[in-house]
CSV table of C-alpha atoms (C1' of nucleotides) in Angstrom, one decimal:
chain,number,residue,atom,x,y,z
F,18,MET,CA,0.0,0.0,0.0
F,19,ASN,CA,1.1,3.6,-0.5
F,20,SER,CA,1.8,4.5,3.1
F,21,ALA,CA,3.7,7.5,1.9
F,22,VAL,CA,0.3,9.0,0.8
F,23,ALA,CA,-1.4,8.3,4.1
F,24,ASN,CA,1.6,9.8,5.8
F,25,THR,CA,1.4,13.0,3.9
F,26,GLN,CA,-2.3,13.2,4.3
F,27,ASN,CA,-2.2,12.5,8.0
F,28,ARG,CA,0.7,14.9,8.6
F,29,VAL,CA,-1.4,17.6,6.9
F,30,LEU,CA,-4.4,16.7,8.9
F,31,ASP,CA,-2.5,16.8,12.1
F,32,ALA,CA,-0.9,20.1,11.4
F,33,ALA,CA,-4.2,21.6,10.1
F,34,GLU,CA,-6.0,20.4,13.2
F,35,ARG,CA,-3.5,22.2,15.5
F,36,LEU,CA,-3.2,25.4,13.5
F,37,PHE,CA,-6.9,25.8,12.8
F,38,ALA,CA,-7.5,25.3,16.6
F,39,GLU,CA,-4.8,27.7,17.6
F,40,GLN,CA,-5.3,30.4,15.0
F,41,GLY,CA,-8.7,29.9,13.5
F,42,PHE,CA,-9.7,29.0,10.0
F,43,GLU,CA,-8.9,32.4,8.5
F,44,GLY,CA,-5.9,32.9,10.7
F,45,ALA,CA,-4.1,29.6,9.8
F,46,SER,CA,-2.8,29.8,6.3
F,47,ILE,CA,-2.2,26.8,4.1
F,48,ARG,CA,1.4,27.8,3.9
F,49,ALA,CA,1.7,27.7,7.7
F,50,ILE,CA,0.1,24.2,7.6
F,51,VAL,CA,2.4,22.8,5.0
F,52,ASP,CA,5.4,24.2,6.8
F,53,ALA,CA,4.3,22.6,10.1
F,54,ALA,CA,3.5,19.3,8.3
F,55,ASN,CA,6.8,19.4,6.3
F,56,VAL,CA,5.0,18.8,3.1
F,57,ASN,CA,4.8,20.7,-0.2
F,58,LEU,CA,2.4,23.5,-0.7
F,59,ALA,CA,0.7,21.8,-3.6
F,60,ALA,CA,0.1,18.7,-1.6
F,61,VAL,CA,-2.9,20.2,0.3
F,62,HIS,CA,-4.7,21.1,-2.9
F,63,TYR,CA,-3.8,17.7,-4.4
F,64,HIS,CA,-5.1,15.7,-1.5
F,65,PHE,CA,-8.0,17.9,-0.2
F,66,LYS,CA,-8.9,20.2,-3.1
F,67,SER,CA,-9.4,23.3,-1.1
F,68,LYS,CA,-8.8,24.9,2.3
F,69,GLU,CA,-12.4,24.5,3.4
F,70,ALA,CA,-12.5,20.8,2.3
F,71,LEU,CA,-9.3,20.3,4.4
F,72,LEU,CA,-11.1,21.8,7.4
F,73,GLU,CA,-14.1,19.4,6.9
F,74,ALA,CA,-11.6,16.5,6.6
F,75,VAL,CA,-10.0,17.5,9.9
F,76,LEU,CA,-13.4,17.6,11.6
F,77,LEU,CA,-14.7,14.4,10.1
F,78,ARG,CA,-11.6,12.4,11.1
F,79,ARG,CA,-12.5,12.6,14.8
F,80,ILE,CA,-16.1,13.6,15.1
F,81,SER,CA,-17.4,10.3,14.1
F,82,VAL,CA,-15.4,8.6,16.9
F,83,ILE,CA,-17.0,10.9,19.4
F,84,ASN,CA,-20.5,10.3,18.1
F,85,GLU,CA,-20.0,6.6,18.2
F,86,ALA,CA,-19.0,6.8,21.8
F,87,ARG,CA,-22.0,9.0,22.6
F,88,LEU,CA,-24.4,6.6,21.0
F,89,LYS,CA,-22.8,3.5,22.5
F,90,SER,CA,-23.2,5.2,26.0
F,91,LEU,CA,-26.8,6.2,25.2
F,92,ASP,CA,-27.6,2.6,24.0
F,93,ALA,CA,-26.2,1.3,27.3
F,94,ALA,CA,-28.2,3.8,29.4
F,95,GLU,CA,-31.4,2.9,27.5
F,96,ALA,CA,-30.8,-0.8,27.9
F,97,ALA,CA,-30.1,-0.4,31.6
F,98,ALA,CA,-33.2,1.6,32.2
F,99,ALA,CA,-35.5,-0.5,30.0
F,100,PRO,CA,-38.5,-0.5,29.9
F,101,ASN,CA,-38.3,3.0,31.4
F,102,ALA,CA,-36.5,5.9,29.9
F,103,PRO,CA,-33.0,6.6,31.1
F,104,SER,CA,-32.6,9.6,33.5
F,105,VAL,CA,-31.7,13.0,32.3
F,106,GLU,CA,-28.3,12.6,34.0
F,107,ALA,CA,-27.6,9.4,32.1
F,108,VAL,CA,-28.5,11.1,28.8
F,109,VAL,CA,-26.4,14.2,29.6
F,110,ARG,CA,-23.4,12.0,30.6
F,111,ALA,CA,-23.7,10.0,27.4
F,112,PHE,CA,-23.5,13.2,25.5
F,113,ILE,CA,-20.9,15.2,27.4
F,114,ILE,CA,-18.5,12.6,28.7
F,115,PRO,CA,-17.1,11.4,25.3
F,116,THR,CA,-16.4,15.0,24.3
F,117,VAL,CA,-14.8,15.9,27.6
F,118,GLU,CA,-12.8,12.7,27.7
F,119,CYS,CA,-11.5,13.4,24.2
F,120,ALA,CA,-10.4,16.8,25.4
F,121,GLN,CA,-8.7,15.4,28.5
F,122,ARG,CA,-7.1,12.4,27.0
F,123,ASP,CA,-4.1,14.1,25.4
F,124,GLU,CA,-3.1,17.3,23.8
F,125,THR,CA,-4.3,16.2,20.4
F,126,GLY,CA,-7.7,15.5,21.7
F,127,ALA,CA,-7.8,18.8,23.6
F,128,THR,CA,-6.8,20.6,20.4
F,129,PHE,CA,-9.5,18.9,18.4
F,130,VAL,CA,-12.3,19.7,20.8
F,131,GLN,CA,-11.0,23.3,21.0
F,132,LEU,CA,-11.3,23.4,17.3
F,133,MET,CA,-14.8,22.1,17.3
F,134,SER,CA,-15.9,24.7,19.9
F,135,ARG,CA,-14.1,27.4,17.9
F,136,MET,CA,-15.8,26.4,14.7
F,137,PHE,CA,-19.2,27.0,16.2
F,138,THR,CA,-18.5,30.7,16.1
F,139,GLU,CA,-16.1,30.8,13.1
F,140,PRO,CA,-17.1,33.1,10.3
F,141,LYS,CA,-17.5,31.7,6.8
F,142,PHE,CA,-18.1,28.2,8.1
F,143,SER,CA,-21.4,26.9,9.4
F,144,MET,CA,-20.7,24.3,12.0
F,145,THR,CA,-24.4,23.9,12.3
F,146,ASP,CA,-24.8,22.9,8.7
F,147,PHE,CA,-21.8,20.6,9.0
F,148,LEU,CA,-23.0,18.8,12.1
F,149,GLY,CA,-26.5,18.6,10.6
F,150,ARG,CA,-25.0,16.8,7.6
F,151,LYS,CA,-22.6,14.5,9.6
F,152,SER,CA,-24.2,14.1,13.1
F,153,GLY,CA,-27.9,14.8,12.5
F,154,ASP,CA,-28.9,11.3,13.4
F,155,ALA,CA,-27.0,11.2,16.7
F,156,MET,CA,-28.5,14.6,17.6
F,157,SER,CA,-32.0,13.3,17.0
F,158,ARG,CA,-31.3,10.3,19.3
F,159,PHE,CA,-30.3,12.6,22.1
F,160,THR,CA,-33.2,15.1,21.8
F,161,ALA,CA,-35.6,12.2,21.7
F,162,ALA,CA,-34.0,10.6,24.8
F,163,LEU,CA,-34.3,13.9,26.7
F,164,THR,CA,-37.9,14.4,25.7
F,165,ARG,CA,-38.7,10.9,26.9
F,166,ALA,CA,-36.9,11.5,30.2
F,167,LEU,CA,-38.9,14.7,30.7
F,168,PRO,CA,-42.5,13.8,29.6
F,169,GLN,CA,-44.2,16.7,31.3
F,170,MET,CA,-41.8,19.3,29.8
F,171,PRO,CA,-42.7,21.0,26.6
F,172,ALA,CA,-40.4,19.8,23.8
F,173,GLU,CA,-39.5,23.4,23.1
F,174,VAL,CA,-38.2,23.9,26.6
F,175,VAL,CA,-36.2,20.7,26.5
F,176,MET,CA,-34.5,21.8,23.2
F,177,TRP,CA,-33.5,25.1,24.5
F,178,ARG,CA,-32.1,23.7,27.7
F,179,ALA,CA,-30.1,21.1,25.8
F,180,PHE,CA,-28.9,23.9,23.6
F,181,PHE,CA,-27.7,25.9,26.7
F,182,ALA,CA,-26.0,22.9,28.1
F,183,ILE,CA,-24.1,22.5,24.8
F,184,GLY,CA,-23.1,26.1,25.1
F,185,ALA,CA,-21.8,25.6,28.6
F,186,MET,CA,-19.7,22.6,27.4
F,187,HIS,CA,-18.2,24.4,24.5
F,188,HIS,CA,-17.5,27.5,26.5
F,189,LEU,CA,-15.5,25.3,28.8
F,190,LEU,CA,-13.7,23.4,26.1
F,191,CYS,CA,-13.0,26.1,23.6
F,192,SER,CA,-10.4,28.3,25.2
F,193,PRO,CA,-8.1,27.2,28.0
F,194,GLY,CA,-7.7,30.0,30.5
F,195,LYS,CA,-11.0,31.7,29.8
F,196,ILE,CA,-12.2,31.0,33.3
F,197,ASP,CA,-9.5,33.4,34.5
F,198,LEU,CA,-11.9,36.1,33.7
F,199,LEU,CA,-13.8,35.2,36.8
F,200,SER,CA,-11.0,34.1,39.0
F,201,LYS,CA,-7.3,34.1,38.1
F,202,GLY,CA,-5.8,30.7,38.0
F,203,LEU,CA,-9.0,28.8,38.9
F,204,ARG,CA,-8.6,26.5,36.0
F,205,ASN,CA,-5.2,25.5,37.1
F,206,THR,CA,-6.4,24.6,40.6
F,207,THR,CA,-9.5,22.6,39.5
F,208,SER,CA,-8.9,19.0,38.3
F,209,ASP,CA,-10.3,17.8,35.0
F,210,ALA,CA,-12.5,15.3,36.9
F,211,ASP,CA,-13.9,18.1,39.0
F,212,MET,CA,-14.6,20.3,36.0
F,213,THR,CA,-16.5,17.5,34.4
F,214,SER,CA,-18.5,16.9,37.5
F,215,TYR,CA,-19.3,20.6,37.8
F,216,LEU,CA,-20.4,20.7,34.1
F,217,ILE,CA,-22.6,17.7,34.4
F,218,GLU,CA,-24.2,18.9,37.7
F,219,PHE,CA,-24.8,22.3,36.2
F,220,SER,CA,-26.3,20.9,33.0
F,221,VAL,CA,-28.6,18.3,34.6
F,222,ALA,CA,-29.9,20.9,37.1
F,223,GLY,CA,-30.4,23.4,34.4
F,224,ILE,CA,-32.3,20.9,32.2
F,225,CYS,CA,-34.4,19.6,35.0
F,226,ALA,CA,-35.2,23.1,36.4
F,227,THR,CA,-38.8,23.5,37.7
F,228,THR,CA,-40.5,26.0,35.5
F,229,THR,CA,-41.0,29.1,37.6
F,230,ASN,CA,-41.6,31.2,34.5
F,231,THR,CA,-45.2,31.9,33.7
F,232,ARG,CA,-44.9,31.2,30.0
F,233,THR,CA,-43.0,27.9,30.5
F,234,ALA,CA,-45.5,26.8,33.2
F,235,GLU,CA,-48.4,27.6,30.9
F,236,LYS,CA,-47.0,25.5,28.1
F,237,ALA,CA,-46.2,22.6,30.5
F,238,LYS,CA,-49.8,22.8,31.8
F,239,SER,CA,-51.4,22.8,28.3
F,240,LYS,CA,-49.2,19.8,27.5
F,241,MET,CA,-50.4,18.0,30.5
F,242,VAL,CA,-54.0,18.7,29.6
F,243,GLN,CA,-53.4,17.5,26.1
F,244,SER,CA,-51.7,14.3,27.3
F,245,ARG,CA,-54.6,13.7,29.6
F,246,LYS,CA,-57.0,14.0,26.7
F,247,HIS,CA,-55.1,11.4,24.8
F,248,LYS,CA,-55.3,8.9,27.6
Z,14,MET,CA,-16.6,71.3,16.7
Z,15,ASN,CA,-15.2,69.0,14.1
Z,16,SER,CA,-18.3,66.9,13.5
Z,17,ALA,CA,-16.8,65.6,10.3
Z,18,VAL,CA,-14.1,63.8,12.4
Z,19,ALA,CA,-16.6,62.2,14.6
Z,20,ASN,CA,-18.7,61.2,11.6
Z,21,THR,CA,-15.8,59.5,10.0
Z,22,GLN,CA,-14.8,57.7,13.2
Z,23,ASN,CA,-18.3,56.6,13.9
Z,24,ARG,CA,-18.9,55.4,10.3
Z,25,VAL,CA,-15.8,53.3,10.6
Z,26,LEU,CA,-16.8,52.0,14.0
Z,27,ASP,CA,-20.3,51.1,12.7
Z,28,ALA,CA,-19.0,49.3,9.6
Z,29,ALA,CA,-16.2,47.5,11.6
Z,30,GLU,CA,-18.8,46.4,14.2
Z,31,ARG,CA,-20.9,44.8,11.5
Z,32,LEU,CA,-18.2,43.3,9.4
Z,33,PHE,CA,-16.2,41.9,12.4
Z,34,ALA,CA,-19.4,40.3,13.6
Z,35,GLU,CA,-20.4,38.9,10.3
Z,36,GLN,CA,-16.9,37.8,9.1
Z,37,GLY,CA,-14.7,37.7,12.1
Z,38,PHE,CA,-11.6,39.7,12.8
Z,39,GLU,CA,-9.4,37.9,10.3
Z,40,GLY,CA,-12.2,37.6,7.8
Z,41,ALA,CA,-13.1,41.3,7.7
Z,42,SER,CA,-10.4,43.3,5.9
Z,43,ILE,CA,-9.7,46.9,6.6
Z,44,ARG,CA,-10.4,47.5,2.9
Z,45,ALA,CA,-13.9,46.0,3.2
Z,46,ILE,CA,-14.6,48.1,6.3
Z,47,VAL,CA,-13.6,51.4,4.6
Z,48,ASP,CA,-15.6,50.5,1.6
Z,49,ALA,CA,-18.7,49.9,3.8
Z,50,ALA,CA,-18.0,53.1,5.8
Z,51,ASN,CA,-17.4,55.1,2.6
Z,52,VAL,CA,-14.2,56.5,4.0
Z,53,ASN,CA,-10.6,56.4,2.8
Z,54,LEU,CA,-8.3,53.5,3.5
Z,55,ALA,CA,-5.8,55.6,5.4
Z,56,ALA,CA,-8.5,57.0,7.7
Z,57,VAL,CA,-8.5,53.8,9.8
Z,58,HIS,CA,-4.9,53.9,10.5
Z,59,TYR,CA,-5.1,57.7,11.1
Z,60,HIS,CA,-7.9,57.4,13.6
Z,61,PHE,CA,-7.3,54.0,15.2
Z,62,LYS,CA,-3.6,53.3,14.5
Z,63,SER,CA,-4.1,49.5,13.8
Z,64,LYS,CA,-6.7,46.9,13.0
Z,65,GLU,CA,-6.6,45.4,16.4
Z,66,ALA,CA,-6.9,48.8,18.1
Z,67,LEU,CA,-10.0,49.4,15.9
Z,68,LEU,CA,-11.5,46.2,17.2
Z,69,GLU,CA,-10.9,47.3,20.8
Z,70,ALA,CA,-12.5,50.6,20.0
Z,71,VAL,CA,-15.5,48.9,18.6
Z,72,LEU,CA,-15.9,46.7,21.7
Z,73,LEU,CA,-15.2,49.5,24.1
Z,74,ARG,CA,-17.9,51.8,22.6
Z,75,ARG,CA,-20.7,49.6,23.8
Z,76,ILE,CA,-19.4,47.3,26.5
Z,77,SER,CA,-19.2,50.0,29.0
Z,78,VAL,CA,-22.9,50.8,28.5
Z,79,ILE,CA,-23.8,47.1,29.1
Z,80,ASN,CA,-21.7,47.0,32.2
Z,81,GLU,CA,-23.2,50.2,33.6
Z,82,ALA,CA,-26.7,48.7,33.2
Z,83,ARG,CA,-25.5,45.5,34.9
Z,84,LEU,CA,-24.1,47.3,37.9
Z,85,LYS,CA,-27.1,49.6,38.2
Z,86,SER,CA,-29.4,46.5,38.3
Z,87,LEU,CA,-27.1,44.8,40.8
Z,88,ASP,CA,-27.1,47.9,43.0
Z,89,ALA,CA,-30.9,48.0,42.9
Z,90,ALA,CA,-31.1,44.3,43.8
Z,91,GLU,CA,-28.7,44.7,46.7
Z,92,ALA,CA,-30.6,47.7,48.0
Z,93,ALA,CA,-33.9,45.9,47.7
Z,94,ALA,CA,-32.6,42.8,49.6
Z,95,ALA,CA,-30.6,44.7,52.2
Z,96,PRO,CA,-29.5,43.8,54.8
Z,97,ASN,CA,-29.6,40.3,53.2
Z,98,ALA,CA,-27.9,39.3,50.0
Z,99,PRO,CA,-29.9,39.4,46.8
Z,100,SER,CA,-31.1,36.1,45.5
Z,101,VAL,CA,-29.2,34.2,42.9
Z,102,GLU,CA,-31.9,34.9,40.4
Z,103,ALA,CA,-31.6,38.6,41.0
Z,104,VAL,CA,-27.9,38.5,40.4
Z,105,VAL,CA,-28.2,36.4,37.3
Z,106,ARG,CA,-30.9,38.7,35.9
Z,107,ALA,CA,-28.8,41.7,36.6
Z,108,PHE,CA,-26.0,40.1,34.6
Z,109,ILE,CA,-27.8,38.5,31.7
Z,110,ILE,CA,-30.7,40.9,31.0
Z,111,PRO,CA,-28.7,44.0,29.9
Z,112,THR,CA,-26.8,41.8,27.4
Z,113,VAL,CA,-29.9,40.1,26.1
Z,114,GLU,CA,-31.8,43.3,25.9
Z,115,CYS,CA,-29.0,44.9,23.9
Z,116,ALA,CA,-29.1,41.9,21.5
Z,117,GLN,CA,-32.9,42.2,21.2
Z,118,ARG,CA,-33.2,46.0,21.0
Z,119,ASP,CA,-32.3,46.3,17.3
Z,120,GLU,CA,-30.1,44.9,14.6
Z,121,THR,CA,-27.1,47.0,15.7
Z,122,GLY,CA,-27.4,45.7,19.3
Z,123,ALA,CA,-27.7,42.1,18.0
Z,124,THR,CA,-24.7,42.5,15.9
Z,125,PHE,CA,-22.6,43.9,18.7
Z,126,VAL,CA,-23.5,41.1,21.1
Z,127,GLN,CA,-22.8,38.6,18.3
Z,128,LEU,CA,-19.4,40.2,17.9
Z,129,MET,CA,-18.7,39.9,21.7
Z,130,SER,CA,-19.7,36.2,21.7
Z,131,ARG,CA,-17.6,35.6,18.6
Z,132,MET,CA,-14.5,37.3,20.0
Z,133,PHE,CA,-14.5,34.9,23.0
Z,134,THR,CA,-13.3,32.2,20.6
Z,135,GLU,CA,-11.5,34.4,18.1
Z,136,PRO,CA,-7.9,33.6,17.3
Z,137,LYS,CA,-5.2,36.2,17.9
Z,138,PHE,CA,-7.4,38.2,20.3
Z,139,SER,CA,-7.9,37.4,23.9
Z,140,MET,CA,-11.4,38.6,24.9
Z,141,THR,CA,-10.5,37.4,28.4
Z,142,ASP,CA,-7.6,39.8,28.7
Z,143,PHE,CA,-9.6,42.5,27.2
Z,144,LEU,CA,-12.5,42.1,29.6
Z,145,GLY,CA,-10.2,41.7,32.5
Z,146,ARG,CA,-8.7,45.1,31.6
Z,147,LYS,CA,-12.0,46.8,30.9
Z,148,SER,CA,-14.7,45.0,32.9
Z,149,GLY,CA,-12.6,43.4,35.7
Z,150,ASP,CA,-14.3,45.4,38.4
Z,151,ALA,CA,-17.8,44.7,37.3
Z,152,MET,CA,-17.0,40.9,37.1
Z,153,SER,CA,-15.7,41.0,40.7
Z,154,ARG,CA,-18.9,42.6,41.9
Z,155,PHE,CA,-20.9,39.8,40.3
Z,156,THR,CA,-18.8,36.9,41.6
Z,157,ALA,CA,-18.9,38.5,45.1
Z,158,ALA,CA,-22.6,38.8,44.9
Z,159,LEU,CA,-23.1,35.2,43.8
Z,160,THR,CA,-20.7,34.0,46.6
Z,161,ARG,CA,-22.7,35.9,49.1
Z,162,ALA,CA,-26.0,34.5,47.8
Z,163,LEU,CA,-24.7,31.0,48.1
Z,164,PRO,CA,-22.8,31.0,51.4
Z,165,GLN,CA,-22.6,27.2,51.8
Z,166,MET,CA,-21.3,26.7,48.3
Z,167,PRO,CA,-17.5,26.5,47.7
Z,168,ALA,CA,-16.3,29.6,45.9
Z,169,GLU,CA,-14.7,27.4,43.3
Z,170,VAL,CA,-18.0,25.8,42.5
Z,171,VAL,CA,-19.8,29.1,42.3
Z,172,MET,CA,-17.2,30.4,39.8
Z,173,TRP,CA,-17.5,27.4,37.6
Z,174,ARG,CA,-21.2,27.6,37.5
Z,175,ALA,CA,-21.2,31.3,36.7
Z,176,PHE,CA,-18.7,30.4,33.9
Z,177,PHE,CA,-21.0,27.8,32.5
Z,178,ALA,CA,-24.0,30.2,32.6
Z,179,ILE,CA,-21.9,32.8,30.6
Z,180,GLY,CA,-21.2,30.0,28.1
Z,181,ALA,CA,-24.9,29.3,27.7
Z,182,MET,CA,-25.6,32.9,27.2
Z,183,HIS,CA,-23.0,33.4,24.6
Z,184,HIS,CA,-23.9,30.2,22.8
Z,185,LEU,CA,-27.4,31.7,22.5
Z,186,LEU,CA,-26.3,35.1,21.4
Z,187,CYS,CA,-23.4,34.3,19.2
Z,188,SER,CA,-24.9,32.8,16.1
Z,189,PRO,CA,-28.5,33.1,15.0
Z,190,GLY,CA,-29.8,29.8,13.7
Z,191,LYS,CA,-27.5,27.6,15.7
Z,192,ILE,CA,-30.4,26.1,17.6
Z,193,ASP,CA,-31.5,24.6,14.3
Z,194,LEU,CA,-28.9,21.9,15.0
Z,195,LEU,CA,-31.3,20.5,17.5
Z,196,SER,CA,-34.6,21.3,16.0
Z,197,LYS,CA,-35.1,23.1,12.7
Z,198,GLY,CA,-36.8,26.4,13.0
Z,199,LEU,CA,-37.1,26.3,16.8
Z,200,ARG,CA,-35.5,29.8,17.1
Z,201,ASN,CA,-38.1,31.2,14.7
Z,202,THR,CA,-41.0,29.9,16.8
Z,203,THR,CA,-39.7,31.0,20.2
Z,204,SER,CA,-40.1,34.6,21.1
Z,205,ASP,CA,-37.3,36.6,22.5
Z,206,ALA,CA,-39.0,37.0,25.8
Z,207,ASP,CA,-39.3,33.2,26.1
Z,208,MET,CA,-35.7,32.6,25.1
Z,209,THR,CA,-34.6,35.0,27.9
Z,210,SER,CA,-36.8,33.3,30.4
Z,211,TYR,CA,-35.5,29.9,29.4
Z,212,LEU,CA,-31.9,31.1,29.7
Z,213,ILE,CA,-32.4,32.6,33.2
Z,214,GLU,CA,-34.3,29.6,34.4
Z,215,PHE,CA,-31.6,27.3,33.2
Z,216,SER,CA,-28.8,29.4,34.6
Z,217,VAL,CA,-30.3,29.9,38.0
Z,218,ALA,CA,-31.1,26.2,38.4
Z,219,GLY,CA,-27.7,25.2,37.2
Z,220,ILE,CA,-26.0,27.6,39.6
Z,221,CYS,CA,-28.2,26.6,42.5
Z,222,ALA,CA,-27.9,22.8,41.9
Z,223,THR,CA,-27.6,20.7,44.9
Z,224,THR,CA,-24.2,19.1,45.0
Z,225,THR,CA,-24.7,15.4,44.2
Z,226,ASN,CA,-21.0,15.0,43.2
Z,227,THR,CA,-18.8,13.6,46.0
Z,228,ARG,CA,-16.0,16.0,45.5
Z,229,THR,CA,-18.3,19.0,45.5
Z,230,ALA,CA,-20.2,17.8,48.5
Z,231,GLU,CA,-16.9,17.2,50.4
Z,232,LYS,CA,-15.7,20.7,49.7
Z,233,ALA,CA,-19.1,22.2,50.7
Z,234,LYS,CA,-18.9,20.2,53.9
Z,235,SER,CA,-15.4,21.4,54.8
Z,236,LYS,CA,-16.5,24.9,54.1
Z,237,MET,CA,-19.4,24.6,56.5
Z,238,VAL,CA,-17.1,23.2,59.2
Z,239,GLN,CA,-14.8,26.2,58.6
Z,240,SER,CA,-17.6,28.7,58.8
Z,241,ARG,CA,-18.8,27.2,62.0
Z,242,LYS,CA,-15.3,27.5,63.5
Z,243,HIS,CA,-15.3,31.2,62.6
Z,244,LYS,CA,-18.6,31.8,64.4
Q,14,DG,C1',2.4,11.6,-5.8
Q,15,DT,C1',5.5,15.3,-5.4
Q,16,DC,C1',7.7,19.1,-6.8
Q,17,DT,C1',8.8,24.1,-8.7
Q,18,DA,C1',7.1,28.1,-10.6
Q,19,DT,C1',3.8,31.3,-11.1
Q,20,DA,C1',-0.6,33.3,-11.7
Q,21,DA,C1',-3.7,36.6,-9.8
Q,22,DG,C1',-5.0,39.1,-6.3
Q,23,DG,C1',-5.5,40.9,-1.3
Q,24,DA,C1',-3.5,42.1,3.1
Q,25,DG,C1',-1.9,45.9,6.7
Q,26,DA,C1',0.7,49.8,7.1
Q,27,DT,C1',2.8,54.4,5.9
Q,28,DA,C1',4.8,58.6,3.4
Q,29,DG,C1',3.8,62.8,1.8
Q,30,DA,C1',0.7,65.9,-1.1
Q,31,DC,C1',-3.2,68.7,-0.3
Y,29,DG,C1',-8.2,65.4,8.6
Y,30,DT,C1',-8.3,63.4,4.2
Y,31,DC,C1',-6.5,61.7,0.1
Y,32,DT,C1',-3.4,59.1,-3.4
Y,33,DA,C1',0.1,56.2,-4.2
Y,34,DT,C1',3.0,52.8,-2.9
Y,35,DC,C1',5.8,49.5,0.0
Y,36,DT,C1',6.3,44.9,1.4
Y,37,DC,C1',4.5,40.8,2.2
Y,38,DC,C1',1.2,37.1,2.1
Y,39,DT,C1',-2.8,34.6,0.3
Y,40,DT,C1',-5.3,30.5,-2.4
Y,41,DA,C1',-4.9,28.1,-6.2
Y,42,DT,C1',-3.1,25.8,-10.4
Y,43,DA,C1',-0.2,24.3,-14.5
Y,44,DG,C1',3.1,21.4,-15.8
Y,45,DA,C1',7.9,19.2,-15.2
Y,46,DC,C1',9.6,15.1,-12.9
DNA sequence: GTCTATAAGGAGATAGAC
DNA sequence: GTCTATCTCCTTATAGAC
């Protein structure tokens, strides 16, 4: 087999992953990437066609691994809870832990997750579209599981809360040292395991919050009335 | 007075605000900004010295307004609750609402908040450093208020939860349409007022979560023991 | 598959006329 | 304060030799 090809491609992917994460899509030039990868400038266009296609290749290489781990964990939670629905915490853990573990496993993993978080806000690239194309099915599994775990909660509220939890996760994983805004050095004194616990605690409590808001409560009430009618 | 000067400066600031938000710092060129502002290329360097200084000027123009509103609201909450500490919800509302209101007031406000959220993950610019320099005092007021509202909670846990809440807020405000990842069109069917309620509900519940985690509970316990010793 | 060479254009910054 | 002109450097992308 032509291992030289795979080597060149992987060296480019590794370098692009790091530089896109560190400097952003616009900030990292193809020239910087080929320098870091020790390959020729033209190799990128030969193997990946364009800079944006290279970015998608970088993302695709690892995102499928994370989604597989998420779904495997969700499958296990659903099997363990059967015939009932798994708890919100079980669903949240199944979603969050594979990402956080990837970020905490080694520097490469941290870099990749940082890149993912960054790309959510990156100009000229729609991470939403990308994930919809590549992870749409996994996302549907999780929103369905959350909705089942919270039968009295309006689906709209469930979606927004899941959305907020994802925001909290990406805020944590996107930029090391950002917590220093609140308290200098806090990140350095909190272990990875504690950070993960804090994130899960926060997310589960936020998702399960009792609806004190009038609008939310009204929607929950009308949903209960509807579900009673259907019985 | 030389209103022509102010006009040029403000036209540049307006155009830069929009283009930085839409295309990012790297993605928006000075040339595109001067075209949109209908001013000369050299005007930017004359008035703002460099591209990065222009970005800081754009951020500074509005961030002080938001922080003033935040602190005014926090002052009012503290006065109303005196001599007790204001509730977590009051503190969270004082922090979140001025930002969300800015984002929902008009398109300019939305653009600016989008820019702020974006800059948290922007390469080659440390929003953390910037806010530390420009909003450090306001941040300290809020972390102190939260710590007072949650006397049994370890300060470390309070900080992390506040951090997560900020992440949820920025995830919401940074990129219109991102929610569509979870449910197509959800953003379009949820009113701004409902989104704000959902965000505050989620954040307050997350911050106030009972500590089920072993480590967190241990830290809370040792803090309670310490506070008893001090009495 | 990999390389050199080059096309074709855009970037930030500045000097100096007006 | 505003303009033109320009310096210097970098960008993505591709054609064609090897």
